[in-house]
Amino acid sequence: MAVIIMGLGILLYPSTADWFSRLTHNNEISQYREATAGITPTERSEALRLADAYNSGMPQGPLRDPFAYESAGVDTDAGYAAYEQLLRVSDSGVISRIKFVDAGIDLPVHHGTDDEVISKGAGHLYGSSLPVGGPSTHAVLTAHSGLPSASLFTPLHNVELGNEFWVEVLGERHWYRVENIEIVEPNDLRQMQIIEGRDFVTLFTCTPVGVNSHRLLVRGERIEAPPDSIGEMQSDVTAGFPWWAVVFIGGTTATWWLLFRKPRVANQV
């Protein structure tokens, strides 16, 4: 009995861990929304203005592949401390949210791409545009794939051209349509550069899952919000039904019944 239960637990661990990870993500997203709702319109406008100013004045240099280099030391950059304060509305450090319905991705976004950040949610690649949108911007968001404890950006491997996702920042949603999917060598980040007048967000992770020899780039370009997207935003924060619990309880119950049920006694004449 114990061996069977242990086997069920091992089999269901990825689904269970991912469900609890989603609960954590949803709590962070809900707290971020509460913090956003608690600031004044003037404070929100100022935060967006500062982010736009950062994007406009950001030097156009080569981006660093966070999977190829240790990110330790980036915080010694003279501008990094100031960068970490932009779009910050609470101590949680969440600066936005990325949701890709077709891929089942819904993650809070934090500053930077330290391993601790991209192992628990999405990180914003320092040196790319902040995810507030606008002409001549290109925000890059990244997370791990293939972790047993959370799916994170693993589902990016299944997306298709034309799929849509959105980024939420300070109460605004910016919609993007996937217009390019590419697998490149590590450090080949040319597809992440800013193109004059265009508004991009690239979602970035390692591939193949478990091998991590290359990089998967899913680039979306800004589109108008769909007409049916306007409504109560809080209702879409959900971790989904815990089917793993149903399977575990059902499996252990069935095992117990098979092992300990009383044998039927044939009727005696």
PDB file of C-alpha atoms in Angstrom:
ATOM      1  CA  MET A   1       0.000   0.000   0.000  1.00  0.00           C
ATOM      2  CA  ALA A   2       2.750   2.429   1.009  1.00  0.00           C
ATOM      3  CA  VAL A   3       4.728   1.641  -2.138  1.00  0.00           C
ATOM      4  CA  ILE A   4       1.707   2.331  -4.351  1.00  0.00           C
ATOM      5  CA  ILE A   5       0.953   5.614  -2.585  1.00  0.00           C
ATOM      6  CA  MET A   6       4.603   6.630  -2.906  1.00  0.00           C
ATOM      7  CA  GLY A   7       4.513   5.780  -6.609  1.00  0.00           C
ATOM      8  CA  LEU A   8       1.374   7.882  -7.083  1.00  0.00           C
ATOM      9  CA  GLY A   9       3.048  10.746  -5.239  1.00  0.00           C
ATOM     10  CA  ILE A  10       6.117  10.590  -7.488  1.00  0.00           C
ATOM     11  CA  LEU A  11       3.959  10.370 -10.610  1.00  0.00           C
ATOM     12  CA  LEU A  12       1.830  13.352  -9.595  1.00  0.00           C
ATOM     13  CA  TYR A  13       4.639  15.502  -8.179  1.00  0.00           C
ATOM     14  CA  PRO A  14       5.143  17.717 -11.279  1.00  0.00           C
ATOM     15  CA  SER A  15       1.395  18.489 -11.531  1.00  0.00           C
ATOM     16  CA  THR A  16       1.123  19.068  -7.783  1.00  0.00           C
ATOM     17  CA  ALA A  17       4.206  21.292  -7.585  1.00  0.00           C
ATOM     18  CA  ASP A  18       3.101  23.300 -10.622  1.00  0.00           C
ATOM     19  CA  TRP A  19      -0.374  23.847  -9.119  1.00  0.00           C
ATOM     20  CA  PHE A  20       1.104  25.189  -5.877  1.00  0.00           C
ATOM     21  CA  SER A  21       3.510  27.305  -7.916  1.00  0.00           C
ATOM     22  CA  ARG A  22       0.526  28.795  -9.752  1.00  0.00           C
ATOM     23  CA  LEU A  23      -1.088  29.582  -6.403  1.00  0.00           C
ATOM     24  CA  THR A  24       2.022  31.530  -5.431  1.00  0.00           C
ATOM     25  CA  HIS A  25       2.029  33.349  -8.771  1.00  0.00           C
ATOM     26  CA  ASN A  26      -1.649  34.240  -8.392  1.00  0.00           C
ATOM     27  CA  ASN A  27      -1.084  35.595  -4.881  1.00  0.00           C
ATOM     28  CA  GLU A  28       1.733  37.796  -6.198  1.00  0.00           C
ATOM     29  CA  ILE A  29      -0.434  39.006  -9.081  1.00  0.00           C
ATOM     30  CA  SER A  30      -3.355  39.773  -6.754  1.00  0.00           C
ATOM     31  CA  GLN A  31      -1.073  41.666  -4.365  1.00  0.00           C
ATOM     32  CA  TYR A  32       0.383  43.601  -7.290  1.00  0.00           C
ATOM     33  CA  ARG A  33      -3.103  44.611  -8.410  1.00  0.00           C
ATOM     34  CA  GLU A  34      -4.035  45.676  -4.897  1.00  0.00           C
ATOM     35  CA  ALA A  35      -0.880  47.785  -4.683  1.00  0.00           C
ATOM     36  CA  THR A  36      -1.600  49.287  -8.112  1.00  0.00           C
ATOM     37  CA  ALA A  37      -5.162  50.103  -7.089  1.00  0.00           C
ATOM     38  CA  GLY A  38      -3.808  51.821  -3.989  1.00  0.00           C
ATOM     39  CA  ILE A  39      -1.772  54.448  -5.817  1.00  0.00           C
ATOM     40  CA  THR A  40      -3.241  57.681  -7.080  1.00  0.00           C
ATOM     41  CA  PRO A  41      -3.760  58.466 -10.788  1.00  0.00           C
ATOM     42  CA  THR A  42      -0.993  61.045 -10.480  1.00  0.00           C
ATOM     43  CA  GLU A  43       1.427  58.458  -9.063  1.00  0.00           C
ATOM     44  CA  ARG A  44       0.496  56.005 -11.806  1.00  0.00           C
ATOM     45  CA  SER A  45       1.037  58.594 -14.526  1.00  0.00           C
ATOM     46  CA  GLU A  46       4.396  59.553 -13.040  1.00  0.00           C
ATOM     47  CA  ALA A  47       5.526  55.918 -12.842  1.00  0.00           C
ATOM     48  CA  LEU A  48       4.639  55.401 -16.501  1.00  0.00           C
ATOM     49  CA  ARG A  49       6.321  58.667 -17.465  1.00  0.00           C
ATOM     50  CA  LEU A  50       9.542  57.597 -15.775  1.00  0.00           C
ATOM     51  CA  ALA A  51       9.399  54.205 -17.493  1.00  0.00           C
ATOM     52  CA  ASP A  52       8.862  55.876 -20.877  1.00  0.00           C
ATOM     53  CA  ALA A  53      11.779  58.221 -20.170  1.00  0.00           C
ATOM     54  CA  TYR A  54      13.975  55.237 -19.267  1.00  0.00           C
ATOM     55  CA  ASN A  55      13.051  53.493 -22.518  1.00  0.00           C
ATOM     56  CA  SER A  56      13.724  56.626 -24.565  1.00  0.00           C
ATOM     57  CA  GLY A  57      17.131  57.225 -23.016  1.00  0.00           C
ATOM     58  CA  MET A  58      18.239  53.612 -22.738  1.00  0.00           C
ATOM     59  CA  PRO A  59      21.605  52.998 -24.455  1.00  0.00           C
ATOM     60  CA  GLN A  60      21.423  50.631 -27.427  1.00  0.00           C
ATOM     61  CA  GLY A  61      23.995  48.025 -26.491  1.00  0.00           C
ATOM     62  CA  PRO A  62      24.230  44.228 -26.832  1.00  0.00           C
ATOM     63  CA  LEU A  63      21.998  42.257 -24.493  1.00  0.00           C
ATOM     64  CA  ARG A  64      23.435  39.525 -22.270  1.00  0.00           C
ATOM     65  CA  ASP A  65      22.040  36.017 -22.432  1.00  0.00           C
ATOM     66  CA  PRO A  66      21.077  35.281 -18.797  1.00  0.00           C
ATOM     67  CA  PHE A  67      21.344  31.529 -19.409  1.00  0.00           C
ATOM     68  CA  ALA A  68      24.885  31.794 -20.759  1.00  0.00           C
ATOM     69  CA  TYR A  69      26.349  34.163 -18.153  1.00  0.00           C
ATOM     70  CA  GLU A  70      26.088  34.475 -14.433  1.00  0.00           C
ATOM     71  CA  SER A  71      23.984  37.569 -13.779  1.00  0.00           C
ATOM     72  CA  ALA A  72      25.824  38.193 -10.527  1.00  0.00           C
ATOM     73  CA  GLY A  73      27.600  41.489 -10.844  1.00  0.00           C
ATOM     74  CA  VAL A  74      25.039  43.196 -13.046  1.00  0.00           C
ATOM     75  CA  ASP A  75      23.827  45.016  -9.945  1.00  0.00           C
ATOM     76  CA  THR A  76      27.171  46.839  -9.853  1.00  0.00           C
ATOM     77  CA  ASP A  77      26.077  48.707 -12.980  1.00  0.00           C
ATOM     78  CA  ALA A  78      25.652  52.348 -12.020  1.00  0.00           C
ATOM     79  CA  GLY A  79      22.121  52.440 -13.394  1.00  0.00           C
ATOM     80  CA  TYR A  80      20.879  49.130 -12.036  1.00  0.00           C
ATOM     81  CA  ALA A  81      19.773  50.445  -8.632  1.00  0.00           C
ATOM     82  CA  ALA A  82      17.699  53.140 -10.335  1.00  0.00           C
ATOM     83  CA  TYR A  83      16.305  50.562 -12.783  1.00  0.00           C
ATOM     84  CA  GLU A  84      15.090  48.406  -9.872  1.00  0.00           C
ATOM     85  CA  GLN A  85      12.925  51.270  -8.605  1.00  0.00           C
ATOM     86  CA  LEU A  86      11.083  51.807 -11.885  1.00  0.00           C
ATOM     87  CA  LEU A  87       7.486  50.472 -11.984  1.00  0.00           C
ATOM     88  CA  ARG A  88       7.916  49.312  -8.395  1.00  0.00           C
ATOM     89  CA  VAL A  89       4.675  49.762  -6.446  1.00  0.00           C
ATOM     90  CA  SER A  90       5.272  47.372  -3.515  1.00  0.00           C
ATOM     91  CA  ASP A  91       7.963  45.431  -1.695  1.00  0.00           C
ATOM     92  CA  SER A  92       7.068  42.265  -3.645  1.00  0.00           C
ATOM     93  CA  GLY A  93       9.070  43.582  -6.586  1.00  0.00           C
ATOM     94  CA  VAL A  94       6.441  42.612  -9.168  1.00  0.00           C
ATOM     95  CA  ILE A  95       6.459  45.120 -12.038  1.00  0.00           C
ATOM     96  CA  SER A  96       3.970  43.535 -14.447  1.00  0.00           C
ATOM     97  CA  ARG A  97       2.170  40.372 -15.479  1.00  0.00           C
ATOM     98  CA  ILE A  98       2.503  38.231 -18.598  1.00  0.00           C
ATOM     99  CA  LYS A  99      -0.471  36.083 -19.627  1.00  0.00           C
ATOM    100  CA  PHE A 100      -0.478  33.792 -22.657  1.00  0.00           C
ATOM    101  CA  VAL A 101      -3.826  32.034 -22.608  1.00  0.00           C
ATOM    102  CA  ASP A 102      -3.118  29.654 -25.514  1.00  0.00           C
ATOM    103  CA  ALA A 103       0.043  28.454 -23.780  1.00  0.00           C
ATOM    104  CA  GLY A 104      -1.330  28.350 -20.228  1.00  0.00           C
ATOM    105  CA  ILE A 105       1.225  30.902 -19.031  1.00  0.00           C
ATOM    106  CA  ASP A 106       0.286  33.425 -16.342  1.00  0.00           C
ATOM    107  CA  LEU A 107       3.242  34.829 -14.424  1.00  0.00           C
ATOM    108  CA  PRO A 108       4.275  37.859 -12.387  1.00  0.00           C
ATOM    109  CA  VAL A 109       7.271  39.701 -13.819  1.00  0.00           C
ATOM    110  CA  HIS A 110      10.173  40.960 -11.700  1.00  0.00           C
ATOM    111  CA  HIS A 111      13.224  43.086 -12.396  1.00  0.00           C
ATOM    112  CA  GLY A 112      16.243  41.225 -13.640  1.00  0.00           C
ATOM    113  CA  THR A 113      17.031  37.650 -14.627  1.00  0.00           C
ATOM    114  CA  ASP A 114      18.809  36.182 -11.607  1.00  0.00           C
ATOM    115  CA  ASP A 115      18.297  32.427 -11.389  1.00  0.00           C
ATOM    116  CA  GLU A 116      16.148  32.905  -8.296  1.00  0.00           C
ATOM    117  CA  VAL A 117      13.822  35.184 -10.286  1.00  0.00           C
ATOM    118  CA  ILE A 118      13.446  33.064 -13.422  1.00  0.00           C
ATOM    119  CA  SER A 119      13.053  29.857 -11.412  1.00  0.00           C
ATOM    120  CA  LYS A 120       9.918  31.194  -9.700  1.00  0.00           C
ATOM    121  CA  GLY A 121       8.367  33.484 -12.310  1.00  0.00           C
ATOM    122  CA  ALA A 122       9.316  35.688 -15.238  1.00  0.00           C
ATOM    123  CA  GLY A 123      12.158  38.179 -15.247  1.00  0.00           C
ATOM    124  CA  HIS A 124      12.655  41.334 -17.287  1.00  0.00           C
ATOM    125  CA  LEU A 125      15.978  41.321 -19.135  1.00  0.00           C
ATOM    126  CA  TYR A 126      17.987  44.332 -18.025  1.00  0.00           C
ATOM    127  CA  GLY A 127      19.027  46.331 -21.066  1.00  0.00           C
ATOM    128  CA  SER A 128      15.758  45.745 -22.899  1.00  0.00           C
ATOM    129  CA  SER A 129      12.813  48.152 -22.822  1.00  0.00           C
ATOM    130  CA  LEU A 130      10.590  48.153 -19.773  1.00  0.00           C
ATOM    131  CA  PRO A 131       7.267  46.437 -20.616  1.00  0.00           C
ATOM    132  CA  VAL A 132       5.137  49.582 -20.876  1.00  0.00           C
ATOM    133  CA  GLY A 133       4.860  49.476 -24.663  1.00  0.00           C
ATOM    134  CA  GLY A 134       5.094  52.331 -27.115  1.00  0.00           C
ATOM    135  CA  PRO A 135       6.832  52.942 -30.459  1.00  0.00           C
ATOM    136  CA  SER A 136      10.492  51.931 -30.692  1.00  0.00           C
ATOM    137  CA  THR A 137      10.400  49.593 -27.678  1.00  0.00           C
ATOM    138  CA  HIS A 138      11.309  45.946 -27.292  1.00  0.00           C
ATOM    139  CA  ALA A 139      10.815  44.336 -23.885  1.00  0.00           C
ATOM    140  CA  VAL A 140      12.337  40.902 -23.261  1.00  0.00           C
ATOM    141  CA  LEU A 141      10.831  38.592 -20.636  1.00  0.00           C
ATOM    142  CA  THR A 142      12.411  35.293 -19.688  1.00  0.00           C
ATOM    143  CA  ALA A 143      11.891  32.275 -17.431  1.00  0.00           C
ATOM    144  CA  HIS A 144      13.157  28.733 -17.118  1.00  0.00           C
ATOM    145  CA  SER A 145      11.697  25.725 -18.931  1.00  0.00           C
ATOM    146  CA  GLY A 146      11.582  22.098 -17.883  1.00  0.00           C
ATOM    147  CA  LEU A 147      11.701  22.560 -14.114  1.00  0.00           C
ATOM    148  CA  PRO A 148       9.933  19.766 -12.193  1.00  0.00           C
ATOM    149  CA  SER A 149       8.573  22.292  -9.689  1.00  0.00           C
ATOM    150  CA  ALA A 150       6.905  24.743 -12.123  1.00  0.00           C
ATOM    151  CA  SER A 151       6.054  24.867 -15.828  1.00  0.00           C
ATOM    152  CA  LEU A 152       6.970  28.576 -16.209  1.00  0.00           C
ATOM    153  CA  PHE A 153       7.919  29.078 -19.899  1.00  0.00           C
ATOM    154  CA  THR A 154       7.906  25.371 -20.835  1.00  0.00           C
ATOM    155  CA  PRO A 155       4.609  25.790 -22.791  1.00  0.00           C
ATOM    156  CA  LEU A 156       6.283  28.331 -25.098  1.00  0.00           C
ATOM    157  CA  HIS A 157       7.458  25.323 -27.093  1.00  0.00           C
ATOM    158  CA  ASN A 158       3.869  24.733 -28.226  1.00  0.00           C
ATOM    159  CA  VAL A 159       2.859  28.236 -29.339  1.00  0.00           C
ATOM    160  CA  GLU A 160       2.096  29.108 -32.951  1.00  0.00           C
ATOM    161  CA  LEU A 161       2.291  32.168 -35.161  1.00  0.00           C
ATOM    162  CA  GLY A 162      -0.811  34.297 -34.700  1.00  0.00           C
ATOM    163  CA  ASN A 163      -1.328  33.377 -31.034  1.00  0.00           C
ATOM    164  CA  GLU A 164      -1.930  36.375 -28.791  1.00  0.00           C
ATOM    165  CA  PHE A 165      -0.750  37.296 -25.305  1.00  0.00           C
ATOM    166  CA  TRP A 166      -0.867  40.379 -23.138  1.00  0.00           C
ATOM    167  CA  VAL A 167       1.263  42.216 -20.623  1.00  0.00           C
ATOM    168  CA  GLU A 168      -0.419  44.032 -17.747  1.00  0.00           C
ATOM    169  CA  VAL A 169       1.381  46.942 -16.110  1.00  0.00           C
ATOM    170  CA  LEU A 170      -0.044  49.459 -13.649  1.00  0.00           C
ATOM    171  CA  GLY A 171      -3.615  48.572 -14.577  1.00  0.00           C
ATOM    172  CA  GLU A 172      -3.073  48.685 -18.346  1.00  0.00           C
ATOM    173  CA  ARG A 173      -3.115  45.704 -20.705  1.00  0.00           C
ATOM    174  CA  HIS A 174      -1.019  45.688 -23.840  1.00  0.00           C
ATOM    175  CA  TRP A 175      -1.849  43.006 -26.409  1.00  0.00           C
ATOM    176  CA  TYR A 176       0.674  41.310 -28.700  1.00  0.00           C
ATOM    177  CA  ARG A 177       0.369  38.835 -31.584  1.00  0.00           C
ATOM    178  CA  VAL A 178       3.139  36.307 -32.200  1.00  0.00           C
ATOM    179  CA  GLU A 179       4.778  37.218 -35.512  1.00  0.00           C
ATOM    180  CA  ASN A 180       8.099  35.388 -35.202  1.00  0.00           C
ATOM    181  CA  ILE A 181       9.275  32.152 -33.568  1.00  0.00           C
ATOM    182  CA  GLU A 182      12.937  31.349 -33.810  1.00  0.00           C
ATOM    183  CA  ILE A 183      15.520  29.005 -32.307  1.00  0.00           C
ATOM    184  CA  VAL A 184      18.990  30.497 -32.102  1.00  0.00           C
ATOM    185  CA  GLU A 185      22.420  29.797 -30.686  1.00  0.00           C
ATOM    186  CA  PRO A 186      23.180  31.110 -27.174  1.00  0.00           C
ATOM    187  CA  ASN A 187      24.145  34.794 -27.206  1.00  0.00           C
ATOM    188  CA  ASP A 188      22.591  35.332 -30.647  1.00  0.00           C
ATOM    189  CA  LEU A 189      20.216  38.036 -29.448  1.00  0.00           C
ATOM    190  CA  ARG A 190      19.982  40.056 -32.646  1.00  0.00           C
ATOM    191  CA  GLN A 191      16.240  39.392 -32.880  1.00  0.00           C
ATOM    192  CA  MET A 192      15.782  41.245 -29.584  1.00  0.00           C
ATOM    193  CA  GLN A 193      16.980  44.611 -30.833  1.00  0.00           C
ATOM    194  CA  ILE A 194      14.692  47.645 -31.055  1.00  0.00           C
ATOM    195  CA  ILE A 195      13.234  48.457 -34.482  1.00  0.00           C
ATOM    196  CA  GLU A 196      12.316  52.084 -35.032  1.00  0.00           C
ATOM    197  CA  GLY A 197       8.600  52.751 -34.638  1.00  0.00           C
ATOM    198  CA  ARG A 198       7.610  49.197 -33.677  1.00  0.00           C
ATOM    199  CA  ASP A 199       6.440  47.800 -30.331  1.00  0.00           C
ATOM    200  CA  PHE A 200       7.683  44.272 -29.524  1.00  0.00           C
ATOM    201  CA  VAL A 201       7.749  41.897 -26.581  1.00  0.00           C
ATOM    202  CA  THR A 202       9.922  38.797 -26.859  1.00  0.00           C
ATOM    203  CA  LEU A 203       9.430  35.777 -24.592  1.00  0.00           C
ATOM    204  CA  PHE A 204      12.712  33.967 -24.184  1.00  0.00           C
ATOM    205  CA  THR A 205      13.722  30.554 -22.766  1.00  0.00           C
ATOM    206  CA  CYS A 206      16.084  27.617 -23.239  1.00  0.00           C
ATOM    207  CA  THR A 207      15.454  24.780 -25.672  1.00  0.00           C
ATOM    208  CA  PRO A 208      15.264  21.794 -26.117  1.00  0.00           C
ATOM    209  CA  VAL A 209      13.773  21.123 -22.703  1.00  0.00           C
ATOM    210  CA  GLY A 210      16.333  19.351 -20.551  1.00  0.00           C
ATOM    211  CA  VAL A 211      19.164  19.942 -23.042  1.00  0.00           C
ATOM    212  CA  ASN A 212      19.168  23.758 -23.081  1.00  0.00           C
ATOM    213  CA  SER A 213      21.716  24.043 -25.892  1.00  0.00           C
ATOM    214  CA  HIS A 214      19.770  26.743 -27.771  1.00  0.00           C
ATOM    215  CA  ARG A 215      17.344  29.591 -27.148  1.00  0.00           C
ATOM    216  CA  LEU A 216      13.691  29.816 -28.113  1.00  0.00           C
ATOM    217  CA  LEU A 217      12.513  33.334 -29.004  1.00  0.00           C
ATOM    218  CA  VAL A 218       8.790  34.044 -29.325  1.00  0.00           C
ATOM    219  CA  ARG A 219       8.307  37.625 -30.508  1.00  0.00           C
ATOM    220  CA  GLY A 220       4.981  39.414 -30.394  1.00  0.00           C
ATOM    221  CA  GLU A 221       4.078  42.747 -31.978  1.00  0.00           C
ATOM    222  CA  ARG A 222       1.590  45.171 -30.411  1.00  0.00           C
ATOM    223  CA  ILE A 223      -2.009  44.982 -31.610  1.00  0.00           C
ATOM    224  CA  GLU A 224      -5.261  46.622 -30.639  1.00  0.00           C
ATOM    225  CA  ALA A 225      -7.012  45.027 -27.666  1.00  0.00           C
ATOM    226  CA  PRO A 226      -9.736  42.593 -28.759  1.00  0.00           C
ATOM    227  CA  PRO A 227     -13.272  44.015 -28.284  1.00  0.00           C
ATOM    228  CA  ASP A 228     -14.202  41.249 -25.839  1.00  0.00           C
ATOM    229  CA  SER A 229     -11.154  41.858 -23.620  1.00  0.00           C
ATOM    230  CA  ILE A 230     -12.668  44.748 -21.687  1.00  0.00           C
ATOM    231  CA  GLY A 231     -14.133  43.694 -18.367  1.00  0.00           C
ATOM    232  CA  GLU A 232     -13.352  42.804 -14.793  1.00  0.00           C
ATOM    233  CA  MET A 233      -9.682  41.813 -14.757  1.00  0.00           C
ATOM    234  CA  GLN A 234      -9.527  40.301 -11.291  1.00  0.00           C
ATOM    235  CA  SER A 235     -11.714  37.336 -12.245  1.00  0.00           C
ATOM    236  CA  ASP A 236      -9.065  35.818 -14.516  1.00  0.00           C
ATOM    237  CA  VAL A 237      -6.608  35.082 -11.694  1.00  0.00           C
ATOM    238  CA  THR A 238      -7.011  31.354 -11.052  1.00  0.00           C
ATOM    239  CA  ALA A 239      -4.782  28.343 -10.522  1.00  0.00           C
ATOM    240  CA  GLY A 240      -7.324  25.964 -12.011  1.00  0.00           C
ATOM    241  CA  PHE A 241      -8.906  22.896 -10.448  1.00  0.00           C
ATOM    242  CA  PRO A 242      -6.453  20.601  -8.576  1.00  0.00           C
ATOM    243  CA  TRP A 243      -7.064  17.446 -10.619  1.00  0.00           C
ATOM    244  CA  TRP A 244      -3.912  15.945  -9.131  1.00  0.00           C
ATOM    245  CA  ALA A 245      -5.724  15.762  -5.765  1.00  0.00           C
ATOM    246  CA  VAL A 246      -8.663  13.925  -7.340  1.00  0.00           C
ATOM    247  CA  VAL A 247      -6.313  11.414  -8.975  1.00  0.00           C
ATOM    248  CA  PHE A 248      -4.346  10.907  -5.749  1.00  0.00           C
ATOM    249  CA  ILE A 249      -7.404  10.426  -3.551  1.00  0.00           C
ATOM    250  CA  GLY A 250      -9.103   8.227  -6.117  1.00  0.00           C
ATOM    251  CA  GLY A 251      -5.984   6.156  -6.636  1.00  0.00           C
ATOM    252  CA  THR A 252      -5.333   5.583  -2.938  1.00  0.00           C
ATOM    253  CA  THR A 253      -9.000   4.802  -2.289  1.00  0.00           C
ATOM    254  CA  ALA A 254      -9.097   2.259  -5.118  1.00  0.00           C
ATOM    255  CA  THR A 255      -5.851   0.692  -3.893  1.00  0.00           C
ATOM    256  CA  TRP A 256      -7.154   0.411  -0.347  1.00  0.00           C
ATOM    257  CA  TRP A 257     -10.399  -1.185  -1.567  1.00  0.00           C
ATOM    258  CA  LEU A 258      -8.563  -3.755  -3.728  1.00  0.00           C
ATOM    259  CA  LEU A 259      -6.187  -4.702  -0.922  1.00  0.00           C
ATOM    260  CA  PHE A 260      -8.529  -4.769   2.035  1.00  0.00           C
ATOM    261  CA  ARG A 261     -11.990  -5.546   0.698  1.00  0.00           C
ATOM    262  CA  LYS A 262     -13.552  -8.641   2.175  1.00  0.00           C
ATOM    263  CA  PRO A 263     -13.741 -11.535  -0.247  1.00  0.00           C
ATOM    264  CA  ARG A 264     -17.221 -12.540  -1.266  1.00  0.00           C
ATOM    265  CA  VAL A 265     -18.324 -15.847   0.252  1.00  0.00           C
ATOM    266  CA  ALA A 266     -20.212 -18.155  -2.086  1.00  0.00           C
ATOM    267  CA  ASN A 267     -23.697 -19.157  -0.939  1.00  0.00           C
ATOM    268  CA  GLN A 268     -23.752 -22.591   0.603  1.00  0.00           C
ATOM    269  CA  VAL A 269     -26.571 -25.040  -0.271  1.00  0.00           C
TER     270      VAL A 269
END
